[in-house]
Amino acid sequence: VGFYKYVFCTIPYCLTFNAERLPFSIRVLLESAVRNCDEFLVKKEDVERILNWKQTQTQTVEVPFKPARVILQDFTGVPAVVDFAAMRDAVKQLGGDPEKINPVLVNFASCPQWGSKAFQNMRIIPPGSGIVHQVNLEYLARVVFQQDGYYYPDSLVGTDSHTTMIDGLGVLGWGVGGIEAEAVMLGQPISMVLPEVIGYKLQGTPNKYITSTDIVLTVTKHLRQVGVVGKFVEFFGPGVAQLSIADRATIANMCPEYGATAAFFPVDHVSVQYLQQTGREAEKLGYISQYLTAVGMFRDYSNEVVELDLSTVVPCCSGPKRPQDRVAVSEMKQDFEACLAAKQGFKGFQVPLECQDVSIPFQYNGVDYSLSHGSVVIAAITSCTNTSNPSVMLGAGLLAKKAIQCGLSVKPYIKTSLSPGSGVVTYYLRESGVMQYLAELGFEVVGYGCMTCIGNSGPLPEPVVEAITQGDLVVAGVLSGNRNFEGRVHPNTRANYLASPPLVIAYAIAGTVRIDFEKEPIAVNAEGKEIFLRDIWPTREEIQAVERQFVIPAMFKEVYEKVEVINERWNSLSVSSDKLYSWDPKSTYIKSPPFFEGLTKKLQQPKSIVDAYVLLNLGDSVTTDHISPAGNIARNSPAARYLTSRGLTPREFNSYGSRRGNDAVMARGTFANIRLFNKFLNKQAPHTIYLPTGDMLDVFDAAEKYQQEGHPLLVLAGKEYGSGSSRDWAAKGPFLLGIKAVLAESYERIHRSNLVGMGVIPLEYLPGETADSLGLTGRERYTVVIPPQLTPRMVVDIKVGLDMLT
């Protein structure tokens, strides 16, 4: 085997004495370092640091990593997949159409189409084909590469934080910023801190009513409590054998939500069976097994172990504002009512006691209805986390079938949708006979991609919005997604719960989250009979029987054999094969970015930041959705005013996610989330105080005034700044606003790297210090003293001036 030959002829001692004791995920880093060791980008000392992982893992040692692939999701709302088997010839990051291709957007849609013709070593999956991570799992992943007579492990980095989904198949991968991904595409290794590895032991057998979503939400809360930020988590134990690859991928997918860098399930016979099920070639299956057996890449029992007994998992949701806030279904009613009364925060809405039982009547299509706190207005089966998993998708279909047979329905004003991650899902739902029941309840296929999960749910019916506004109601969205941060799912749903696809349907039928399914009926049918959730809930055995019969290799082969050519509108685009892209000055979707204006060949010395104003004073857990929202563009926002000036109507605004190729829109959308809590205002709003005059302005307008006056800007924040999606624009936007540094208590890993890549300095308070402990109000002027020679983690001085308008 090539890996062995190369290792033994260069550093013959390593595998004999060390590699067998390394966690499997670390062995992947080792193999890459050995194979790419050129004493320039990757040096012998780097190999030795990885070999000595047991000692170096706690020493903040940096090592280079050259992944086998890079995967880029399209920078718009619905991903197109761009997969690079060899990166060094590729020099452009590509984009694509938003949710549909239409004649107005041909120039925009042609960008990735042009890239596929202009460059080698890339594959492009057209828009509308599925979610990037599910296509990667079902089709693109190699597990083992065969190249020039050598075998080596598949590995990758991707420009979306949920790239970790592929870890469930035994392919090491995680999300990075677009800037890092571009560097890898140009042949540069990623510089990373050699991580600690946490062993997570699974044992026991799940209860027959438990879904993989229940398991992953339990794991997410557990690991958040343990604290695994910046670490690899490696799963092992007899319980792993009870989980399908789809189950494992669901757990790995939500790795960003519990904070780890990677969540790894080493390859085993179940992995190989999955490759066979999804139509991979028999020849490849043979050498995958042989290679991994030869190099000993199997589970490792790490020193630090966290344990979960699967038999203790109960049905659950997470919310109402964060994915780690798990709530047992049996406690949902009680928990929601406690949140209503609690102080404004992650688990509180601060609704006065006398207003908690208010009911607002309204009419929809001539029929009378009413809304109250907890009413469900969005129910979406969406996102890569769950739609890639046949067990939960078929479970939703079987529950829908039983619900229809019992005479149940979903109220028509509830916005229901089904957006699978690939065409395979539609195939097996149709063949198994459950699609018709899903459609009858309103869960029809609306497209393939990240829809409600990323904020592309579209508008609610106007009478529903009016009732919500009239009663200042905390209504709910229930979705099978992975993110439910404030303002992400929909501006009118203040409470959003992550749930399994079957539970999404259950709450849609109930019409409220203020229900105890164990004690209260889910609904009463036309005959007056009370129907309980237990009456329609399918068991794991029922679901697995249907899955064995209908999820077959032929489906995957048929869908993926034509996935790159099936979109006729995509195929009909006429594009150039020139190496340079032709920018269209009329396009409002994609324009030449300003990031390289003023760039010099000579590296410039870093400069101190002098007398900076604070643009925003923020608290804890400010997510990339707060910083750079992906959802709808509000009609009264700076971005809306810009698009209106370009001749567009509100119906044509689309979403921020669809306009990521236009810096003028994205700069105006930075900090435009209506749920942004700014301490200057002491309320949620996309506004701030322009300190020289005390005027309240939109954040973009205030930043523009500061820039016109030549004033640098700073952001104050608390813990976990930049958590959530690995969104480049959460760093690019602040850069364009003139923000030179962020001063926070801690950062999310990818966002910190993105800030560095854009030249925005991520400053961190010294241990034990905060803005409050130092008496900082944000109204001071700040001078950050930058020495000529910068080094990571060095201590710098910040001089603070007098308060403004105190």
PDB file of C-alpha atoms in Angstrom, residues 151-341:
ATOM      1  CA  TYR A 151      -4.151   4.903  -1.978  1.00  0.00           C
ATOM      2  CA  TYR A 152      -4.868   7.544   0.639  1.00  0.00           C
ATOM      3  CA  PRO A 153      -7.828   8.557   2.815  1.00  0.00           C
ATOM      4  CA  ASP A 154     -10.487  10.895   1.496  1.00  0.00           C
ATOM      5  CA  SER A 155     -10.592  14.133   3.488  1.00  0.00           C
ATOM      6  CA  LEU A 156     -11.932  17.597   2.868  1.00  0.00           C
ATOM      7  CA  VAL A 157     -12.717  21.069   4.053  1.00  0.00           C
ATOM      8  CA  GLY A 158     -15.829  22.938   2.967  1.00  0.00           C
ATOM      9  CA  THR A 159     -17.185  26.458   3.023  1.00  0.00           C
ATOM     10  CA  ASP A 160     -20.179  25.533   5.154  1.00  0.00           C
ATOM     11  CA  SER A 161     -19.926  24.650   8.832  1.00  0.00           C
ATOM     12  CA  HIS A 162     -22.061  21.519   8.323  1.00  0.00           C
ATOM     13  CA  THR A 163     -19.379  19.983   6.114  1.00  0.00           C
ATOM     14  CA  THR A 164     -18.854  17.793   9.198  1.00  0.00           C
ATOM     15  CA  MET A 165     -21.809  15.678   8.055  1.00  0.00           C
ATOM     16  CA  ILE A 166     -19.352  13.622   5.992  1.00  0.00           C
ATOM     17  CA  ASP A 167     -17.590  12.562   9.228  1.00  0.00           C
ATOM     18  CA  GLY A 168     -20.489  10.135   9.701  1.00  0.00           C
ATOM     19  CA  LEU A 169     -19.210   8.126   6.724  1.00  0.00           C
ATOM     20  CA  GLY A 170     -15.652   8.008   8.035  1.00  0.00           C
ATOM     21  CA  VAL A 171     -14.327  10.862   5.856  1.00  0.00           C
ATOM     22  CA  LEU A 172     -12.609  13.515   7.958  1.00  0.00           C
ATOM     23  CA  GLY A 173     -13.954  16.941   7.091  1.00  0.00           C
ATOM     24  CA  TRP A 174     -14.988  20.221   8.635  1.00  0.00           C
ATOM     25  CA  GLY A 175     -16.028  23.740   7.714  1.00  0.00           C
ATOM     26  CA  VAL A 176     -13.624  26.590   7.074  1.00  0.00           C
ATOM     27  CA  GLY A 177     -14.006  30.121   5.814  1.00  0.00           C
ATOM     28  CA  GLY A 178     -14.041  30.793   2.094  1.00  0.00           C
ATOM     29  CA  ILE A 179     -10.689  32.525   2.403  1.00  0.00           C
ATOM     30  CA  GLU A 180      -9.074  29.383   3.820  1.00  0.00           C
ATOM     31  CA  ALA A 181     -10.798  27.238   1.205  1.00  0.00           C
ATOM     32  CA  GLU A 182      -9.438  29.395  -1.593  1.00  0.00           C
ATOM     33  CA  ALA A 183      -5.940  29.009  -0.175  1.00  0.00           C
ATOM     34  CA  VAL A 184      -6.290  25.218  -0.160  1.00  0.00           C
ATOM     35  CA  MET A 185      -7.511  25.333  -3.757  1.00  0.00           C
ATOM     36  CA  LEU A 186      -4.251  27.102  -4.610  1.00  0.00           C
ATOM     37  CA  GLY A 187      -2.189  24.363  -2.980  1.00  0.00           C
ATOM     38  CA  GLN A 188      -1.669  25.895   0.448  1.00  0.00           C
ATOM     39  CA  PRO A 189      -2.141  23.746   3.558  1.00  0.00           C
ATOM     40  CA  ILE A 190      -4.452  24.779   6.350  1.00  0.00           C
ATOM     41  CA  SER A 191      -2.584  25.802   9.466  1.00  0.00           C
ATOM     42  CA  MET A 192      -4.434  24.332  12.430  1.00  0.00           C
ATOM     43  CA  VAL A 193      -3.861  23.780  16.125  1.00  0.00           C
ATOM     44  CA  LEU A 194      -3.345  20.045  16.686  1.00  0.00           C
ATOM     45  CA  PRO A 195      -6.632  19.198  18.394  1.00  0.00           C
ATOM     46  CA  GLU A 196      -7.455  17.270  21.496  1.00  0.00           C
ATOM     47  CA  VAL A 197      -9.667  14.255  20.793  1.00  0.00           C
ATOM     48  CA  ILE A 198     -12.641  13.431  22.999  1.00  0.00           C
ATOM     49  CA  GLY A 199     -13.808   9.825  22.880  1.00  0.00           C
ATOM     50  CA  TYR A 200     -17.619   9.537  22.952  1.00  0.00           C
ATOM     51  CA  LYS A 201     -18.812   6.065  23.838  1.00  0.00           C
ATOM     52  CA  LEU A 202     -22.234   4.949  22.641  1.00  0.00           C
ATOM     53  CA  GLN A 203     -23.888   1.940  24.184  1.00  0.00           C
ATOM     54  CA  GLY A 204     -27.370   0.497  24.544  1.00  0.00           C
ATOM     55  CA  THR A 205     -30.219   0.303  22.037  1.00  0.00           C
ATOM     56  CA  PRO A 206     -32.571   3.209  21.261  1.00  0.00           C
ATOM     57  CA  ASN A 207     -36.190   2.973  22.353  1.00  0.00           C
ATOM     58  CA  LYS A 208     -38.451   1.907  19.465  1.00  0.00           C
ATOM     59  CA  TYR A 209     -40.100   5.352  19.349  1.00  0.00           C
ATOM     60  CA  ILE A 210     -36.815   7.292  19.210  1.00  0.00           C
ATOM     61  CA  THR A 211     -35.529   9.005  16.054  1.00  0.00           C
ATOM     62  CA  SER A 212     -31.998   9.990  15.128  1.00  0.00           C
ATOM     63  CA  THR A 213     -33.045  13.617  15.662  1.00  0.00           C
ATOM     64  CA  ASP A 214     -33.806  12.862  19.308  1.00  0.00           C
ATOM     65  CA  ILE A 215     -30.355  11.313  19.648  1.00  0.00           C
ATOM     66  CA  VAL A 216     -28.523  14.206  18.012  1.00  0.00           C
ATOM     67  CA  LEU A 217     -30.318  16.843  20.092  1.00  0.00           C
ATOM     68  CA  THR A 218     -29.408  14.881  23.227  1.00  0.00           C
ATOM     69  CA  VAL A 219     -25.771  14.624  22.102  1.00  0.00           C
ATOM     70  CA  THR A 220     -25.707  18.342  21.248  1.00  0.00           C
ATOM     71  CA  LYS A 221     -26.843  19.414  24.705  1.00  0.00           C
ATOM     72  CA  HIS A 222     -24.518  16.902  26.383  1.00  0.00           C
ATOM     73  CA  LEU A 223     -21.385  17.956  24.506  1.00  0.00           C
ATOM     74  CA  ARG A 224     -22.185  21.644  24.911  1.00  0.00           C
ATOM     75  CA  GLN A 225     -22.186  21.058  28.658  1.00  0.00           C
ATOM     76  CA  VAL A 226     -18.920  19.075  28.505  1.00  0.00           C
ATOM     77  CA  GLY A 227     -17.178  21.722  26.394  1.00  0.00           C
ATOM     78  CA  VAL A 228     -15.604  20.463  23.163  1.00  0.00           C
ATOM     79  CA  VAL A 229     -14.936  23.729  21.314  1.00  0.00           C
ATOM     80  CA  GLY A 230     -11.926  23.355  19.018  1.00  0.00           C
ATOM     81  CA  LYS A 231     -11.636  19.608  19.648  1.00  0.00           C
ATOM     82  CA  PHE A 232     -12.284  16.480  17.611  1.00  0.00           C
ATOM     83  CA  VAL A 233     -14.968  14.135  18.936  1.00  0.00           C
ATOM     84  CA  GLU A 234     -14.517  10.466  18.002  1.00  0.00           C
ATOM     85  CA  PHE A 235     -17.380   8.021  18.480  1.00  0.00           C
ATOM     86  CA  PHE A 236     -16.940   4.374  19.473  1.00  0.00           C
ATOM     87  CA  GLY A 237     -18.558   1.639  21.522  1.00  0.00           C
ATOM     88  CA  PRO A 238     -21.194  -1.045  20.883  1.00  0.00           C
ATOM     89  CA  GLY A 239     -23.936   1.555  20.443  1.00  0.00           C
ATOM     90  CA  VAL A 240     -22.352   2.731  17.179  1.00  0.00           C
ATOM     91  CA  ALA A 241     -23.389  -0.552  15.546  1.00  0.00           C
ATOM     92  CA  GLN A 242     -27.021   0.367  16.312  1.00  0.00           C
ATOM     93  CA  LEU A 243     -26.747   3.497  14.159  1.00  0.00           C
ATOM     94  CA  SER A 244     -27.014   3.581  10.377  1.00  0.00           C
ATOM     95  CA  ILE A 245     -24.727   5.859   8.350  1.00  0.00           C
ATOM     96  CA  ALA A 246     -27.663   8.237   8.003  1.00  0.00           C
ATOM     97  CA  ASP A 247     -27.983   8.304  11.813  1.00  0.00           C
ATOM     98  CA  ARG A 248     -24.250   8.902  12.213  1.00  0.00           C
ATOM     99  CA  ALA A 249     -24.306  11.623   9.558  1.00  0.00           C
ATOM    100  CA  THR A 250     -27.143  13.357  11.417  1.00  0.00           C
ATOM    101  CA  ILE A 251     -25.026  13.430  14.596  1.00  0.00           C
ATOM    102  CA  ALA A 252     -21.926  14.569  12.686  1.00  0.00           C
ATOM    103  CA  ASN A 253     -23.887  17.235  10.843  1.00  0.00           C
ATOM    104  CA  MET A 254     -24.719  19.098  14.050  1.00  0.00           C
ATOM    105  CA  CYS A 255     -21.095  19.163  15.168  1.00  0.00           C
ATOM    106  CA  PRO A 256     -21.001  23.003  14.897  1.00  0.00           C
ATOM    107  CA  GLU A 257     -23.971  23.221  17.251  1.00  0.00           C
ATOM    108  CA  TYR A 258     -22.063  21.455  20.028  1.00  0.00           C
ATOM    109  CA  GLY A 259     -18.887  23.326  19.156  1.00  0.00           C
ATOM    110  CA  ALA A 260     -16.447  20.625  18.061  1.00  0.00           C
ATOM    111  CA  THR A 261     -14.285  20.913  14.950  1.00  0.00           C
ATOM    112  CA  ALA A 262     -15.092  17.383  13.761  1.00  0.00           C
ATOM    113  CA  ALA A 263     -17.380  14.569  14.955  1.00  0.00           C
ATOM    114  CA  PHE A 264     -15.856  11.393  13.608  1.00  0.00           C
ATOM    115  CA  PHE A 265     -17.240   7.901  13.081  1.00  0.00           C
ATOM    116  CA  PRO A 266     -14.368   5.715  11.812  1.00  0.00           C
ATOM    117  CA  VAL A 267     -15.151   3.517   8.826  1.00  0.00           C
ATOM    118  CA  ASP A 268     -16.577   0.059   9.587  1.00  0.00           C
ATOM    119  CA  HIS A 269     -18.624  -2.577   7.757  1.00  0.00           C
ATOM    120  CA  VAL A 270     -21.738  -0.388   8.069  1.00  0.00           C
ATOM    121  CA  SER A 271     -19.903   2.344   6.129  1.00  0.00           C
ATOM    122  CA  VAL A 272     -19.065  -0.111   3.342  1.00  0.00           C
ATOM    123  CA  GLN A 273     -22.655  -1.358   3.279  1.00  0.00           C
ATOM    124  CA  TYR A 274     -23.828   2.250   2.875  1.00  0.00           C
ATOM    125  CA  LEU A 275     -21.466   2.764  -0.070  1.00  0.00           C
ATOM    126  CA  GLN A 276     -22.941  -0.345  -1.637  1.00  0.00           C
ATOM    127  CA  GLN A 277     -26.492   0.832  -0.920  1.00  0.00           C
ATOM    128  CA  THR A 278     -25.832   4.175  -2.596  1.00  0.00           C
ATOM    129  CA  GLY A 279     -24.563   2.565  -5.776  1.00  0.00           C
ATOM    130  CA  ARG A 280     -20.777   2.899  -5.499  1.00  0.00           C
ATOM    131  CA  GLU A 281     -18.783   0.604  -7.809  1.00  0.00           C
ATOM    132  CA  ALA A 282     -17.852  -2.857  -6.558  1.00  0.00           C
ATOM    133  CA  GLU A 283     -14.195  -2.386  -7.490  1.00  0.00           C
ATOM    134  CA  LYS A 284     -13.949   0.713  -5.289  1.00  0.00           C
ATOM    135  CA  LEU A 285     -15.628  -1.059  -2.393  1.00  0.00           C
ATOM    136  CA  GLY A 286     -12.952  -3.744  -2.610  1.00  0.00           C
ATOM    137  CA  TYR A 287      -9.919  -1.484  -2.402  1.00  0.00           C
ATOM    138  CA  ILE A 288     -11.541   0.747   0.240  1.00  0.00           C
ATOM    139  CA  SER A 289     -11.841  -2.227   2.604  1.00  0.00           C
ATOM    140  CA  GLN A 290      -8.382  -3.567   1.742  1.00  0.00           C
ATOM    141  CA  TYR A 291      -6.607  -0.256   2.193  1.00  0.00           C
ATOM    142  CA  LEU A 292      -8.231   0.701   5.475  1.00  0.00           C
ATOM    143  CA  THR A 293      -7.601  -2.779   6.867  1.00  0.00           C
ATOM    144  CA  ALA A 294      -3.945  -2.628   5.791  1.00  0.00           C
ATOM    145  CA  VAL A 295      -3.255   0.717   7.453  1.00  0.00           C
ATOM    146  CA  GLY A 296      -5.170  -0.089  10.646  1.00  0.00           C
ATOM    147  CA  MET A 297      -7.641   2.780  10.491  1.00  0.00           C
ATOM    148  CA  PHE A 298     -10.209   1.584  12.993  1.00  0.00           C
ATOM    149  CA  ARG A 299     -11.600   2.889  16.285  1.00  0.00           C
ATOM    150  CA  ASP A 300      -9.346   4.184  19.010  1.00  0.00           C
ATOM    151  CA  TYR A 301     -10.155   4.380  22.736  1.00  0.00           C
ATOM    152  CA  SER A 302      -8.999   7.862  23.723  1.00  0.00           C
ATOM    153  CA  ASN A 303      -7.985   8.936  27.175  1.00  0.00           C
ATOM    154  CA  GLU A 304     -10.895  11.277  27.779  1.00  0.00           C
ATOM    155  CA  VAL A 305     -14.248   9.601  27.290  1.00  0.00           C
ATOM    156  CA  VAL A 306     -17.784  10.933  27.379  1.00  0.00           C
ATOM    157  CA  GLU A 307     -20.574   8.351  27.403  1.00  0.00           C
ATOM    158  CA  LEU A 308     -24.209   8.160  26.299  1.00  0.00           C
ATOM    159  CA  ASP A 309     -26.569   5.234  26.846  1.00  0.00           C
ATOM    160  CA  LEU A 310     -28.890   5.309  23.820  1.00  0.00           C
ATOM    161  CA  SER A 311     -31.659   3.636  25.805  1.00  0.00           C
ATOM    162  CA  THR A 312     -31.956   6.800  27.931  1.00  0.00           C
ATOM    163  CA  VAL A 313     -32.746   9.062  24.961  1.00  0.00           C
ATOM    164  CA  VAL A 314     -36.317  10.401  24.887  1.00  0.00           C
ATOM    165  CA  PRO A 315     -38.225  12.250  22.127  1.00  0.00           C
ATOM    166  CA  CYS A 316     -37.157  15.876  22.192  1.00  0.00           C
ATOM    167  CA  CYS A 317     -36.943  19.245  20.455  1.00  0.00           C
ATOM    168  CA  SER A 318     -34.500  22.135  20.834  1.00  0.00           C
ATOM    169  CA  GLY A 319     -35.349  25.770  21.290  1.00  0.00           C
ATOM    170  CA  PRO A 320     -36.809  28.274  21.335  1.00  0.00           C
ATOM    171  CA  LYS A 321     -33.698  30.210  20.254  1.00  0.00           C
ATOM    172  CA  ARG A 322     -30.652  27.904  20.260  1.00  0.00           C
ATOM    173  CA  PRO A 323     -29.970  24.357  19.038  1.00  0.00           C
ATOM    174  CA  GLN A 324     -28.281  23.297  22.274  1.00  0.00           C
ATOM    175  CA  ASP A 325     -31.356  24.084  24.413  1.00  0.00           C
ATOM    176  CA  ARG A 326     -32.898  20.604  24.320  1.00  0.00           C
ATOM    177  CA  VAL A 327     -36.421  20.101  25.653  1.00  0.00           C
ATOM    178  CA  ALA A 328     -38.070  16.702  26.128  1.00  0.00           C
ATOM    179  CA  VAL A 329     -41.349  16.527  24.182  1.00  0.00           C
ATOM    180  CA  SER A 330     -43.113  15.612  27.434  1.00  0.00           C
ATOM    181  CA  GLU A 331     -41.924  18.946  28.881  1.00  0.00           C
ATOM    182  CA  MET A 332     -42.512  21.199  25.856  1.00  0.00           C
ATOM    183  CA  LYS A 333     -45.723  22.811  27.110  1.00  0.00           C
ATOM    184  CA  GLN A 334     -44.307  23.548  30.539  1.00  0.00           C
ATOM    185  CA  ASP A 335     -40.995  24.789  29.114  1.00  0.00           C
ATOM    186  CA  PHE A 336     -42.618  27.117  26.571  1.00  0.00           C
ATOM    187  CA  GLU A 337     -44.877  28.660  29.198  1.00  0.00           C
ATOM    188  CA  ALA A 338     -41.854  29.195  31.445  1.00  0.00           C
ATOM    189  CA  CYS A 339     -40.068  30.912  28.528  1.00  0.00           C
ATOM    190  CA  LEU A 340     -43.021  33.250  28.023  1.00  0.00           C
ATOM    191  CA  ALA A 341     -42.666  34.576  31.549  1.00  0.00           C
TER     192      ALA A 341
END
